[in-house]
Amino acid sequence: MSENSNRVDVGIVGAGPAGLMTALLLKRRGISAAVVERRSHAEIHRTQRAGILEAPTVDMLVDADVDSRVLTAGHEHEGTVLSFDGVQHRIDFQKLVGRSVWLYPQNEVFHDLATAWIREGGQIHWSVTDVEVHGVDSHEPRITFFDADGKPGQIDAELIVGADGSRSMCRRLIPEDVRTDYFTSYPFAWFGILCEAPPTAPELIYANSEVGFALISQRNASVQRMYFQCDPDTDPEDWSEQAIFDHIQHVLGGPEAVALKRGPIIEKTVLPFRSYVCDPMTYGRLALAGDAAHTVPPTGAKGLNLAFSDVRALVPRVEEFINGVKEASGTMSPVPVSTEPLQRYSRTALDRVWKAQNFSYWVTNLLHRQPDEGEFAQRRRRGEFDAITGSVHGQAYFADSYTGWSTS
Ligand SMILES: Cc1cc2nc3c(=O)[nH]c(=O)nc-3n(C[C@H](O)[C@H](O)[C@H](O)COP(=O)(O)OP(=O)(O)OC[C@H]3O[C@@H](n4cnc5c(N)ncnc54)[C@H](O)[C@@H]3O)c2cc1C
């Protein structure tokens, strides 16, 4: 045992949205938790990822009482624009389903959650190395690691939450004969840029043309986030600033289409994407949450939102499980503690995960061009697009899925 050794109810691997939100909500219920994170606070804070938060995700941030600035610094979007061959159709979320989404970058969500966890005295170890989780199939699971100064550390817990992202080490603790990995890949990727320019439009524009997909999004009043479809092997350095903006403008359509606001590009990345689900999301005294258990292509803006919906389902079941542990430890002859609440969590979470997988897959295929497709495929897609935008029921399907369905 080292000076970093201690005992908590729940040990959490990963300080992304899933890990930190779990830690905070457990604390609200009197359940102690400790978090280990491989990266530094600064590194996570400067990583650009999600931007669109569903209504239930915003509600969770507000209800968690973490002084989140989502309602003051975030931007409510009451609709979005779908553009096909330069013709724009607005999907009015409020009118169709009575909900909005919020543009609030993931690094701000991280900042709000991490600040609250630290302010409330939550235990967190940043920049750790050699993290290992032991004994998830015993009643004494634990996490071992080396801290930022190279000293060994250990967290003994009743339960481990694996919130360690899409390359999850925790996921591999579920034996292969127990776990089913569902997977599909896509023959394209996203070329993402950040550029210093004011917003091109007040709402997001999802566009398709015969050369593929583009998304016009914002970060703040002076920085825009844009993406376009590319080959997964693309080298970002092969694209000049002029070529990038000309290509995105081409996807947006001809002279009548919205004109891109251009400015210096400050970041260029290529993001390959895939769909993945791990079933079950629990094993013994391990529960997975967020990208550790599932990833979706970013088109439907579902990843961070799914991480939060996992947490919403997980926290009450963890409380049930921990209460069971406490009751059993108070008895004269301890009985094995049932992990059934955790299995229930997995079933509840997976129902929503598959709904989100379906929407993400569908909207990805609606808006992207397959590498080998011909005229028939593009015209068929145009028919599908018209069926959505030309019908209030089609628009409502899009609006309901994009804004996060009902949580009841
Ligand atoms: C370009 C892009 C755009 C996106 N846009 C959206 C969007 O608009 N809306 C949306 O909802 N989602 C979006 N997403 C997805 C979203 O970013 C993720 O789904 C979200 O980050 C998942 O949160 P998480 O906590 O599960 O995982 P992560 O945020 O990946 O956090 C996992 C953490 O675990 C840490 N970790 C990993 N391994 C270990 C280890 N062995 N020990 C300790 N720590 C470890 C990692 O360093 C990381 O900090 C987007 C993603 C990308 C890439």
Tab-separated table of C-alpha atoms and ligand atoms in Angstrom:
chain	number	residue	atom	x	y	z
A	1	MET	CA	0.000	0.000	0.000
A	2	SER	CA	1.247	3.518	-0.806
A	3	GLU	CA	0.398	7.045	0.355
A	4	ASN	CA	-1.968	7.179	-2.643
A	5	SER	CA	-3.993	4.208	-1.336
A	6	ASN	CA	-7.547	4.665	-0.167
A	7	ARG	CA	-10.997	3.099	-0.115
A	8	VAL	CA	-14.098	4.576	-1.764
A	9	ASP	CA	-17.444	3.190	-2.842
A	10	VAL	CA	-16.777	3.641	-6.567
A	11	GLY	CA	-13.503	3.921	-8.503
A	12	ILE	CA	-13.835	5.665	-11.877
A	13	VAL	CA	-11.420	5.375	-14.806
A	14	GLY	CA	-11.576	8.466	-17.060
A	15	ALA	CA	-12.454	12.113	-16.434
A	16	GLY	CA	-14.453	12.750	-19.595
A	17	PRO	CA	-18.124	13.756	-19.425
A	18	ALA	CA	-19.202	10.219	-18.458
A	19	GLY	CA	-16.673	9.806	-15.618
A	20	LEU	CA	-17.025	13.269	-14.064
A	21	MET	CA	-20.828	13.389	-14.276
A	22	THR	CA	-21.019	9.933	-12.650
A	23	ALA	CA	-18.681	11.055	-9.836
A	24	LEU	CA	-20.700	14.199	-9.142
A	25	LEU	CA	-24.137	12.582	-9.191
A	26	LEU	CA	-22.958	9.750	-6.929
A	27	LYS	CA	-21.608	12.309	-4.463
A	28	ARG	CA	-25.057	13.981	-4.440
A	29	ARG	CA	-26.438	10.609	-3.232
A	30	GLY	CA	-23.811	10.194	-0.507
A	31	ILE	CA	-21.709	7.675	-2.436
A	32	SER	CA	-17.974	8.312	-2.435
A	33	ALA	CA	-15.954	8.120	-5.632
A	34	ALA	CA	-12.388	8.656	-6.867
A	35	VAL	CA	-11.350	9.341	-10.455
A	36	VAL	CA	-8.120	8.500	-12.292
A	37	GLU	CA	-7.349	10.237	-15.598
A	38	ARG	CA	-4.496	9.594	-18.004
A	39	ARG	CA	-4.387	13.113	-19.462
A	40	SER	CA	-3.763	16.449	-17.751
A	41	HIS	CA	-6.582	18.880	-16.964
A	42	ALA	CA	-5.103	21.370	-19.486
A	43	GLU	CA	-4.887	18.792	-22.285
A	44	ILE	CA	-8.532	17.758	-21.954
A	45	HIS	CA	-9.644	21.373	-21.697
A	46	ARG	CA	-8.061	22.325	-25.018
A	47	THR	CA	-9.389	19.296	-26.973
A	48	GLN	CA	-12.138	20.259	-29.439
A	49	ARG	CA	-14.883	17.637	-29.734
A	50	ALA	CA	-18.654	17.781	-29.273
A	51	GLY	CA	-20.654	20.953	-29.616
A	52	ILE	CA	-24.339	20.070	-29.670
A	53	LEU	CA	-26.122	19.166	-26.446
A	54	GLU	CA	-29.587	17.611	-26.449
A	55	ALA	CA	-32.295	19.035	-24.207
A	56	PRO	CA	-32.010	16.152	-21.634
A	57	THR	CA	-28.213	16.698	-21.465
A	58	VAL	CA	-28.721	20.400	-20.746
A	59	ASP	CA	-31.288	19.492	-18.070
A	60	MET	CA	-28.728	17.195	-16.426
A	61	LEU	CA	-26.083	19.935	-16.348
A	62	VAL	CA	-28.547	22.375	-14.824
A	63	ASP	CA	-29.991	19.867	-12.319
A	64	ALA	CA	-26.522	18.674	-11.253
A	65	ASP	CA	-25.994	22.115	-9.748
A	66	VAL	CA	-22.450	22.470	-11.099
A	67	ASP	CA	-22.672	26.172	-11.984
A	68	SER	CA	-22.717	25.202	-15.625
A	69	ARG	CA	-22.798	28.204	-17.954
A	70	VAL	CA	-24.687	26.265	-20.612
A	71	LEU	CA	-27.770	28.487	-20.331
A	72	THR	CA	-25.808	31.751	-20.281
A	73	ALA	CA	-22.707	31.112	-22.425
A	74	GLY	CA	-24.295	28.391	-24.602
A	75	HIS	CA	-26.516	29.141	-27.576
A	76	GLU	CA	-29.985	27.708	-27.852
A	77	HIS	CA	-30.750	26.428	-31.357
A	78	GLU	CA	-34.442	26.073	-32.012
A	79	GLY	CA	-33.832	24.461	-35.374
A	80	THR	CA	-31.261	23.396	-37.936
A	81	VAL	CA	-30.872	23.667	-41.689
A	82	LEU	CA	-30.642	20.728	-44.088
A	83	SER	CA	-29.259	21.706	-47.485
A	84	PHE	CA	-29.418	19.496	-50.567
A	85	ASP	CA	-27.836	20.651	-53.849
A	86	GLY	CA	-27.930	24.208	-52.502
A	87	VAL	CA	-31.623	24.198	-51.597
A	88	GLN	CA	-32.141	24.827	-47.884
A	89	HIS	CA	-34.868	23.442	-45.596
A	90	ARG	CA	-35.174	24.511	-41.983
A	91	ILE	CA	-36.227	21.901	-39.409
A	92	ASP	CA	-38.012	23.834	-36.650
A	93	PHE	CA	-37.383	21.780	-33.492
A	94	GLN	CA	-39.515	23.942	-31.220
A	95	LYS	CA	-42.520	23.904	-33.515
A	96	LEU	CA	-42.222	20.186	-34.231
A	97	VAL	CA	-41.369	18.681	-30.829
A	98	GLY	CA	-41.191	21.589	-28.376
A	99	ARG	CA	-37.481	21.101	-27.591
A	100	SER	CA	-34.209	22.816	-28.576
A	101	VAL	CA	-30.553	21.806	-28.616
A	102	TRP	CA	-27.708	23.944	-27.224
A	103	LEU	CA	-24.397	24.751	-28.823
A	104	TYR	CA	-21.985	24.483	-25.890
A	105	PRO	CA	-18.539	23.002	-26.574
A	106	GLN	CA	-17.468	19.818	-24.813
A	107	ASN	CA	-14.391	21.518	-23.341
A	108	GLU	CA	-16.748	23.911	-21.513
A	109	VAL	CA	-18.802	20.959	-20.241
A	110	PHE	CA	-15.540	19.418	-19.013
A	111	HIS	CA	-14.508	22.692	-17.376
A	112	ASP	CA	-17.840	22.988	-15.522
A	113	LEU	CA	-17.794	19.376	-14.273
A	114	ALA	CA	-14.096	19.335	-13.311
A	115	THR	CA	-14.363	22.687	-11.504
A	116	ALA	CA	-17.352	21.458	-9.474
A	117	TRP	CA	-15.667	18.141	-8.624
A	118	ILE	CA	-12.479	19.855	-7.441
A	119	ARG	CA	-14.371	22.620	-5.570
A	120	GLU	CA	-16.392	19.992	-3.723
A	121	GLY	CA	-13.219	18.200	-2.629
A	122	GLY	CA	-13.664	15.257	-5.000
A	123	GLN	CA	-10.661	12.970	-5.326
A	124	ILE	CA	-9.045	13.016	-8.770
A	125	HIS	CA	-5.633	11.930	-10.009
A	126	TRP	CA	-4.612	13.634	-13.299
A	127	SER	CA	-1.835	12.512	-15.669
A	128	VAL	CA	-1.628	8.997	-14.254
A	129	THR	CA	0.162	6.162	-16.074
A	130	ASP	CA	-0.004	2.348	-16.147
A	131	VAL	CA	-3.623	2.252	-14.985
A	132	GLU	CA	-4.813	-1.288	-14.265
A	133	VAL	CA	-8.126	-2.552	-12.944
A	134	HIS	CA	-8.096	-5.768	-10.921
A	135	GLY	CA	-10.629	-8.165	-9.450
A	136	VAL	CA	-13.847	-7.048	-11.173
A	137	ASP	CA	-15.065	-10.634	-10.844
A	138	SER	CA	-14.325	-10.628	-7.098
A	139	HIS	CA	-15.855	-8.598	-4.242
A	140	GLU	CA	-12.647	-6.554	-3.926
A	141	PRO	CA	-12.081	-4.655	-7.183
A	142	ARG	CA	-9.303	-2.069	-7.278
A	143	ILE	CA	-7.452	0.339	-9.543
A	144	THR	CA	-3.674	0.644	-9.504
A	145	PHE	CA	-1.670	3.378	-11.235
A	146	PHE	CA	1.368	5.618	-11.057
A	147	ASP	CA	0.606	9.246	-10.260
A	148	ALA	CA	1.994	12.323	-12.049
A	149	ASP	CA	5.135	12.157	-9.842
A	150	GLY	CA	5.679	8.492	-10.664
A	151	LYS	CA	4.534	7.251	-7.237
A	152	PRO	CA	2.369	4.091	-7.125
A	153	GLY	CA	-1.280	4.542	-6.193
A	154	GLN	CA	-4.230	2.281	-5.446
A	155	ILE	CA	-7.989	2.796	-5.130
A	156	ASP	CA	-9.966	0.027	-3.418
A	157	ALA	CA	-13.683	0.166	-4.219
A	158	GLU	CA	-16.920	-1.804	-4.206
A	159	LEU	CA	-17.449	-1.090	-7.900
A	160	ILE	CA	-15.434	0.194	-10.866
A	161	VAL	CA	-16.941	2.448	-13.539
A	162	GLY	CA	-15.026	2.251	-16.826
A	163	ALA	CA	-15.513	5.664	-18.460
A	164	ASP	CA	-12.242	5.546	-20.346
A	165	GLY	CA	-13.375	6.460	-23.842
A	166	SER	CA	-13.477	4.685	-27.182
A	167	ARG	CA	-10.145	2.860	-26.770
A	168	SER	CA	-11.312	1.554	-23.398
A	169	MET	CA	-8.992	-0.705	-21.441
A	170	CYS	CA	-11.857	-1.481	-19.003
A	171	ARG	CA	-14.021	-2.903	-21.787
A	172	ARG	CA	-11.435	-5.636	-22.368
A	173	LEU	CA	-12.004	-6.876	-18.796
A	174	ILE	CA	-15.350	-8.281	-19.951
A	175	PRO	CA	-14.344	-11.768	-21.137
A	176	GLU	CA	-14.743	-12.403	-24.860
A	177	ASP	CA	-17.157	-15.284	-24.263
A	178	VAL	CA	-19.426	-12.920	-22.283
A	179	ARG	CA	-19.169	-9.843	-24.500
A	180	THR	CA	-20.571	-9.295	-27.975
A	181	ASP	CA	-18.919	-6.533	-30.013
A	182	TYR	CA	-21.217	-5.035	-32.649
A	183	PHE	CA	-19.302	-2.999	-35.185
A	184	THR	CA	-19.608	-1.288	-38.527
A	185	SER	CA	-17.153	0.981	-40.336
A	186	TYR	CA	-17.684	3.658	-42.987
A	187	PRO	CA	-15.659	4.277	-46.161
A	188	PHE	CA	-15.257	7.995	-45.381
A	189	ALA	CA	-14.025	10.327	-42.643
A	190	TRP	CA	-14.515	13.963	-41.629
A	191	PHE	CA	-12.015	16.697	-42.391
A	192	GLY	CA	-12.566	19.153	-39.512
A	193	ILE	CA	-11.355	22.751	-39.288
A	194	LEU	CA	-11.505	25.591	-36.801
A	195	CYS	CA	-11.320	29.003	-38.429
A	196	GLU	CA	-11.260	32.536	-37.111
A	197	ALA	CA	-14.401	34.010	-38.647
A	198	PRO	CA	-17.838	35.015	-37.385
A	199	PRO	CA	-20.701	32.522	-37.855
A	200	THR	CA	-21.784	31.903	-41.449
A	201	ALA	CA	-25.344	31.272	-40.238
A	202	PRO	CA	-27.189	31.449	-36.892
A	203	GLU	CA	-27.919	27.678	-36.901
A	204	LEU	CA	-25.998	24.582	-38.041
A	205	ILE	CA	-26.159	23.711	-41.739
A	206	TYR	CA	-25.947	20.012	-42.693
A	207	ALA	CA	-25.321	19.908	-46.444
A	208	ASN	CA	-25.138	17.310	-49.186
A	209	SER	CA	-24.315	17.676	-52.871
A	210	GLU	CA	-22.960	15.387	-55.567
A	211	VAL	CA	-19.466	15.775	-53.998
A	212	GLY	CA	-20.642	14.675	-50.551
A	213	PHE	CA	-21.252	16.111	-47.092
A	214	ALA	CA	-20.348	19.313	-45.232
A	215	LEU	CA	-21.353	20.735	-41.845
A	216	ILE	CA	-21.160	24.418	-40.915
A	217	SER	CA	-21.107	24.883	-37.159
A	218	GLN	CA	-19.879	27.500	-34.703
A	219	ARG	CA	-17.792	27.662	-31.537
A	220	ASN	CA	-18.322	31.291	-30.562
A	221	ALA	CA	-18.769	34.779	-32.053
A	222	SER	CA	-15.337	34.694	-33.705
A	223	VAL	CA	-14.543	30.995	-34.297
A	224	GLN	CA	-16.342	28.556	-36.595
A	225	ARG	CA	-16.148	24.752	-36.722
A	226	MET	CA	-16.658	23.160	-40.146
A	227	TYR	CA	-16.364	19.635	-41.489
A	228	PHE	CA	-16.494	17.995	-44.870
A	229	GLN	CA	-16.459	14.395	-46.007
A	230	CYS	CA	-13.064	13.044	-47.076
A	231	ASP	CA	-11.186	9.801	-47.662
A	232	PRO	CA	-9.948	8.314	-44.333
A	233	ASP	CA	-6.337	8.397	-45.663
A	234	THR	CA	-6.415	12.143	-46.369
A	235	ASP	CA	-3.408	14.135	-45.139
A	236	PRO	CA	-4.749	17.485	-43.834
A	237	GLU	CA	-1.564	19.213	-45.017
A	238	ASP	CA	-2.451	18.368	-48.637
A	239	TRP	CA	-5.361	20.850	-48.462
A	240	SER	CA	-4.719	24.579	-48.701
A	241	GLU	CA	-6.997	27.070	-46.965
A	242	GLN	CA	-8.396	28.199	-50.320
A	243	ALA	CA	-9.103	24.592	-51.442
A	244	ILE	CA	-10.900	23.793	-48.156
A	245	PHE	CA	-13.228	26.790	-48.299
A	246	ASP	CA	-13.870	26.376	-52.044
A	247	HIS	CA	-14.823	22.735	-51.483
A	248	ILE	CA	-17.203	23.498	-48.587
A	249	GLN	CA	-18.748	26.335	-50.602
A	250	HIS	CA	-19.235	23.889	-53.490
A	251	VAL	CA	-21.141	21.469	-51.190
A	252	LEU	CA	-23.327	24.356	-49.989
A	253	GLY	CA	-24.369	24.989	-53.577
A	254	GLY	CA	-24.337	27.597	-56.305
A	255	PRO	CA	-24.498	31.384	-56.350
A	256	GLU	CA	-27.858	31.532	-54.533
A	257	ALA	CA	-26.557	29.434	-51.616
A	258	VAL	CA	-25.370	30.883	-48.311
A	259	ALA	CA	-21.873	32.416	-48.686
A	260	LEU	CA	-19.260	30.997	-46.313
A	261	LYS	CA	-17.581	33.407	-43.917
A	262	ARG	CA	-13.875	32.645	-44.367
A	263	GLY	CA	-10.946	33.341	-42.038
A	264	PRO	CA	-7.550	31.957	-40.970
A	265	ILE	CA	-7.681	28.198	-40.261
A	266	ILE	CA	-6.230	27.459	-36.804
A	267	GLU	CA	-6.765	23.669	-36.667
A	268	LYS	CA	-7.098	20.893	-39.260
A	269	THR	CA	-7.859	17.237	-38.375
A	270	VAL	CA	-9.131	14.094	-40.066
A	271	LEU	CA	-11.589	12.036	-37.996
A	272	PRO	CA	-12.302	8.473	-39.116
A	273	PHE	CA	-15.598	7.209	-37.757
A	274	ARG	CA	-17.345	3.989	-36.922
A	275	SER	CA	-20.282	2.545	-35.018
A	276	TYR	CA	-19.616	0.200	-32.104
A	277	VAL	CA	-21.654	-1.323	-29.255
A	278	CYS	CA	-20.457	-3.546	-26.410
A	279	ASP	CA	-23.175	-5.807	-24.981
A	280	PRO	CA	-23.448	-6.208	-22.022
A	281	MET	CA	-22.124	-2.974	-20.560
A	282	THR	CA	-21.418	-4.613	-17.191
A	283	TYR	CA	-19.505	-7.596	-15.878
A	284	GLY	CA	-19.193	-8.522	-12.198
A	285	ARG	CA	-18.308	-5.321	-10.351
A	286	LEU	CA	-17.523	-3.331	-13.501
A	287	ALA	CA	-19.919	-1.016	-15.342
A	288	LEU	CA	-18.996	0.796	-18.568
A	289	ALA	CA	-20.347	4.237	-19.464
A	290	GLY	CA	-20.031	6.503	-22.506
A	291	ASP	CA	-17.653	5.893	-25.406
A	292	ALA	CA	-16.080	3.006	-23.471
A	293	ALA	CA	-19.224	1.018	-24.286
A	294	HIS	CA	-20.290	2.500	-27.616
A	295	THR	CA	-19.256	4.934	-30.311
A	296	VAL	CA	-21.358	6.558	-33.005
A	297	PRO	CA	-20.347	8.567	-36.069
A	298	PRO	CA	-20.507	12.259	-35.128
A	299	THR	CA	-23.141	13.155	-37.758
A	300	GLY	CA	-26.081	12.780	-35.368
A	301	ALA	CA	-24.263	14.632	-32.515
A	302	LYS	CA	-25.052	11.786	-30.145
A	303	GLY	CA	-21.772	10.695	-28.461
A	304	LEU	CA	-21.575	13.046	-25.490
A	305	ASN	CA	-25.344	12.949	-25.154
A	306	LEU	CA	-25.274	9.151	-24.945
A	307	ALA	CA	-22.534	9.371	-22.320
A	308	PHE	CA	-24.868	11.515	-20.210
A	309	SER	CA	-27.879	9.253	-20.781
A	310	ASP	CA	-25.770	6.285	-19.617
A	311	VAL	CA	-24.992	8.196	-16.431
A	312	ARG	CA	-28.683	8.997	-15.938
A	313	ALA	CA	-29.463	5.274	-16.073
A	314	LEU	CA	-26.367	4.185	-14.134
A	315	VAL	CA	-26.398	6.337	-11.008
A	316	PRO	CA	-29.652	5.008	-9.417
A	317	ARG	CA	-28.550	1.425	-10.118
A	318	VAL	CA	-25.133	2.055	-8.526
A	319	GLU	CA	-26.911	3.466	-5.476
A	320	GLU	CA	-29.051	0.315	-5.298
A	321	PHE	CA	-25.955	-1.877	-5.601
A	322	ILE	CA	-23.947	0.070	-2.979
A	323	ASN	CA	-26.903	-0.036	-0.556
A	324	GLY	CA	-26.925	-3.822	-1.056
A	325	VAL	CA	-23.202	-3.963	-0.249
A	326	LYS	CA	-23.687	-1.871	2.903
A	327	GLU	CA	-26.614	-3.993	4.094
A	328	ALA	CA	-24.670	-7.200	3.496
A	329	SER	CA	-21.597	-5.938	5.351
A	330	GLY	CA	-23.801	-5.218	8.405
A	331	THR	CA	-24.979	-8.831	8.668
A	332	MET	CA	-23.391	-11.482	10.890
A	333	SER	CA	-22.811	-13.886	8.013
A	334	PRO	CA	-22.265	-11.868	4.809
A	335	VAL	CA	-24.256	-12.986	1.771
A	336	PRO	CA	-23.099	-12.442	-1.833
A	337	VAL	CA	-24.275	-9.058	-3.131
A	338	SER	CA	-26.423	-9.215	-6.243
A	339	THR	CA	-25.127	-7.383	-9.307
A	340	GLU	CA	-28.625	-7.531	-10.816
A	341	PRO	CA	-29.109	-3.700	-10.563
A	342	LEU	CA	-26.032	-3.280	-12.764
A	343	GLN	CA	-27.377	-5.724	-15.327
A	344	ARG	CA	-30.619	-3.713	-15.362
A	345	TYR	CA	-28.544	-0.607	-16.049
A	346	SER	CA	-26.989	-2.308	-19.058
A	347	ARG	CA	-30.366	-3.261	-20.518
A	348	THR	CA	-31.848	0.241	-20.027
A	349	ALA	CA	-28.793	1.993	-21.450
A	350	LEU	CA	-28.561	-0.302	-24.477
A	351	ASP	CA	-32.168	0.469	-25.490
A	352	ARG	CA	-31.229	4.132	-25.948
A	353	VAL	CA	-27.816	3.306	-27.411
A	354	TRP	CA	-29.418	1.348	-30.266
A	355	LYS	CA	-31.919	4.149	-30.920
A	356	ALA	CA	-29.001	6.563	-31.180
A	357	GLN	CA	-27.019	4.098	-33.309
A	358	ASN	CA	-29.934	3.887	-35.707
A	359	PHE	CA	-30.335	7.661	-35.989
A	360	SER	CA	-26.571	8.239	-36.379
A	361	TYR	CA	-26.287	5.530	-39.056
A	362	TRP	CA	-29.350	6.752	-40.911
A	363	VAL	CA	-28.419	10.434	-40.942
A	364	THR	CA	-24.807	9.572	-41.890
A	365	ASN	CA	-25.966	7.603	-44.927
A	366	LEU	CA	-28.560	10.235	-45.826
A	367	LEU	CA	-25.970	13.015	-45.949
A	368	HIS	CA	-22.770	11.334	-47.186
A	369	ARG	CA	-21.755	10.101	-50.601
A	370	GLN	CA	-20.533	6.493	-50.891
A	371	PRO	CA	-17.200	6.343	-52.782
A	372	ASP	CA	-18.497	4.155	-55.617
A	373	GLU	CA	-22.039	5.459	-55.943
A	374	GLY	CA	-23.632	6.402	-59.258
A	375	GLU	CA	-26.408	8.664	-60.453
A	376	PHE	CA	-29.124	6.286	-59.180
A	377	ALA	CA	-27.861	6.462	-55.579
A	378	GLN	CA	-27.675	10.263	-55.587
A	379	ARG	CA	-31.205	10.589	-57.022
A	380	ARG	CA	-32.576	8.004	-54.575
A	381	ARG	CA	-30.991	9.995	-51.733
A	382	ARG	CA	-32.647	13.137	-53.101
A	383	GLY	CA	-36.000	11.283	-52.920
A	384	GLU	CA	-35.333	10.294	-49.299
A	385	PHE	CA	-34.313	13.841	-48.447
A	386	ASP	CA	-37.510	15.220	-50.014
A	387	ALA	CA	-39.574	12.658	-48.088
A	388	ILE	CA	-38.095	14.014	-44.830
A	389	THR	CA	-38.161	17.725	-45.542
A	390	GLY	CA	-41.453	17.687	-47.463
A	391	SER	CA	-43.494	16.040	-44.735
A	392	VAL	CA	-44.264	17.251	-41.236
A	393	HIS	CA	-43.960	13.637	-40.043
A	394	GLY	CA	-40.526	13.263	-41.656
A	395	GLN	CA	-39.371	16.552	-40.150
A	396	ALA	CA	-40.753	15.525	-36.745
A	397	TYR	CA	-38.810	12.225	-36.887
A	398	PHE	CA	-35.607	14.170	-37.497
A	399	ALA	CA	-36.395	16.781	-34.822
A	400	ASP	CA	-37.403	14.204	-32.192
A	401	SER	CA	-34.253	12.114	-32.713
A	402	TYR	CA	-31.826	15.045	-32.998
A	403	THR	CA	-33.060	16.805	-29.853
A	404	GLY	CA	-32.874	13.612	-27.798
A	405	TRP	CA	-36.329	12.004	-27.650
A	406	SER	CA	-38.296	12.077	-24.442
A	407	THR	CA	-36.535	10.756	-21.320
A	408	SER	CA	-39.709	9.501	-19.626
B	1	LIG	C1	-15.063	15.712	-33.880
B	1	LIG	C2	-16.065	15.189	-32.916
B	1	LIG	C3	-17.288	15.843	-32.820
B	1	LIG	C4	-18.237	15.379	-31.928
B	1	LIG	N1	-19.438	16.036	-31.841
B	1	LIG	C5	-20.351	15.634	-30.952
B	1	LIG	C6	-21.569	16.373	-30.734
B	1	LIG	O1	-21.816	17.400	-31.372
B	1	LIG	N2	-22.436	15.914	-29.791
B	1	LIG	C7	-22.155	14.792	-29.056
B	1	LIG	O2	-23.000	14.403	-28.219
B	1	LIG	N3	-21.006	14.096	-29.206
B	1	LIG	C8	-20.089	14.476	-30.112
B	1	LIG	N4	-18.890	13.819	-30.212
B	1	LIG	C9	-18.618	12.639	-29.378
B	1	LIG	C10	-18.141	13.005	-27.948
B	1	LIG	O3	-17.007	13.822	-28.023
B	1	LIG	C11	-17.837	11.719	-27.149
B	1	LIG	O4	-18.874	10.796	-27.344
B	1	LIG	C12	-17.658	12.007	-25.654
B	1	LIG	O5	-16.418	12.604	-25.412
B	1	LIG	C13	-17.759	10.721	-24.821
B	1	LIG	O6	-17.485	11.009	-23.479
B	1	LIG	P1	-16.778	9.920	-22.548
B	1	LIG	O7	-16.665	10.521	-21.207
B	1	LIG	O8	-17.470	8.629	-22.696
B	1	LIG	O9	-15.346	9.675	-23.219
B	1	LIG	P2	-14.128	10.689	-23.378
B	1	LIG	O10	-14.585	12.085	-23.501
B	1	LIG	O11	-13.284	10.119	-24.465
B	1	LIG	O12	-13.374	10.570	-21.982
B	1	LIG	C14	-12.636	9.415	-21.634
B	1	LIG	C15	-11.482	9.846	-20.754
B	1	LIG	O13	-10.817	8.672	-20.268
B	1	LIG	C16	-9.424	8.901	-20.288
B	1	LIG	N5	-8.739	7.596	-20.346
B	1	LIG	C17	-8.648	6.742	-21.398
B	1	LIG	N6	-7.971	5.643	-21.036
B	1	LIG	C18	-7.629	5.784	-19.735
B	1	LIG	C19	-6.921	4.984	-18.805
B	1	LIG	N7	-6.418	3.769	-19.158
B	1	LIG	N8	-6.744	5.457	-17.568
B	1	LIG	C20	-7.253	6.679	-17.185
B	1	LIG	N9	-7.926	7.486	-18.029
B	1	LIG	C21	-8.117	7.039	-19.284
B	1	LIG	C22	-9.203	9.747	-21.546
B	1	LIG	O14	-7.986	10.473	-21.461
B	1	LIG	C23	-10.433	10.643	-21.526
B	1	LIG	O15	-10.212	11.879	-20.879
B	1	LIG	C24	-17.931	14.245	-31.110
B	1	LIG	C25	-16.688	13.603	-31.196
B	1	LIG	C26	-15.761	14.071	-32.095
B	1	LIG	C27	-14.410	13.373	-32.178
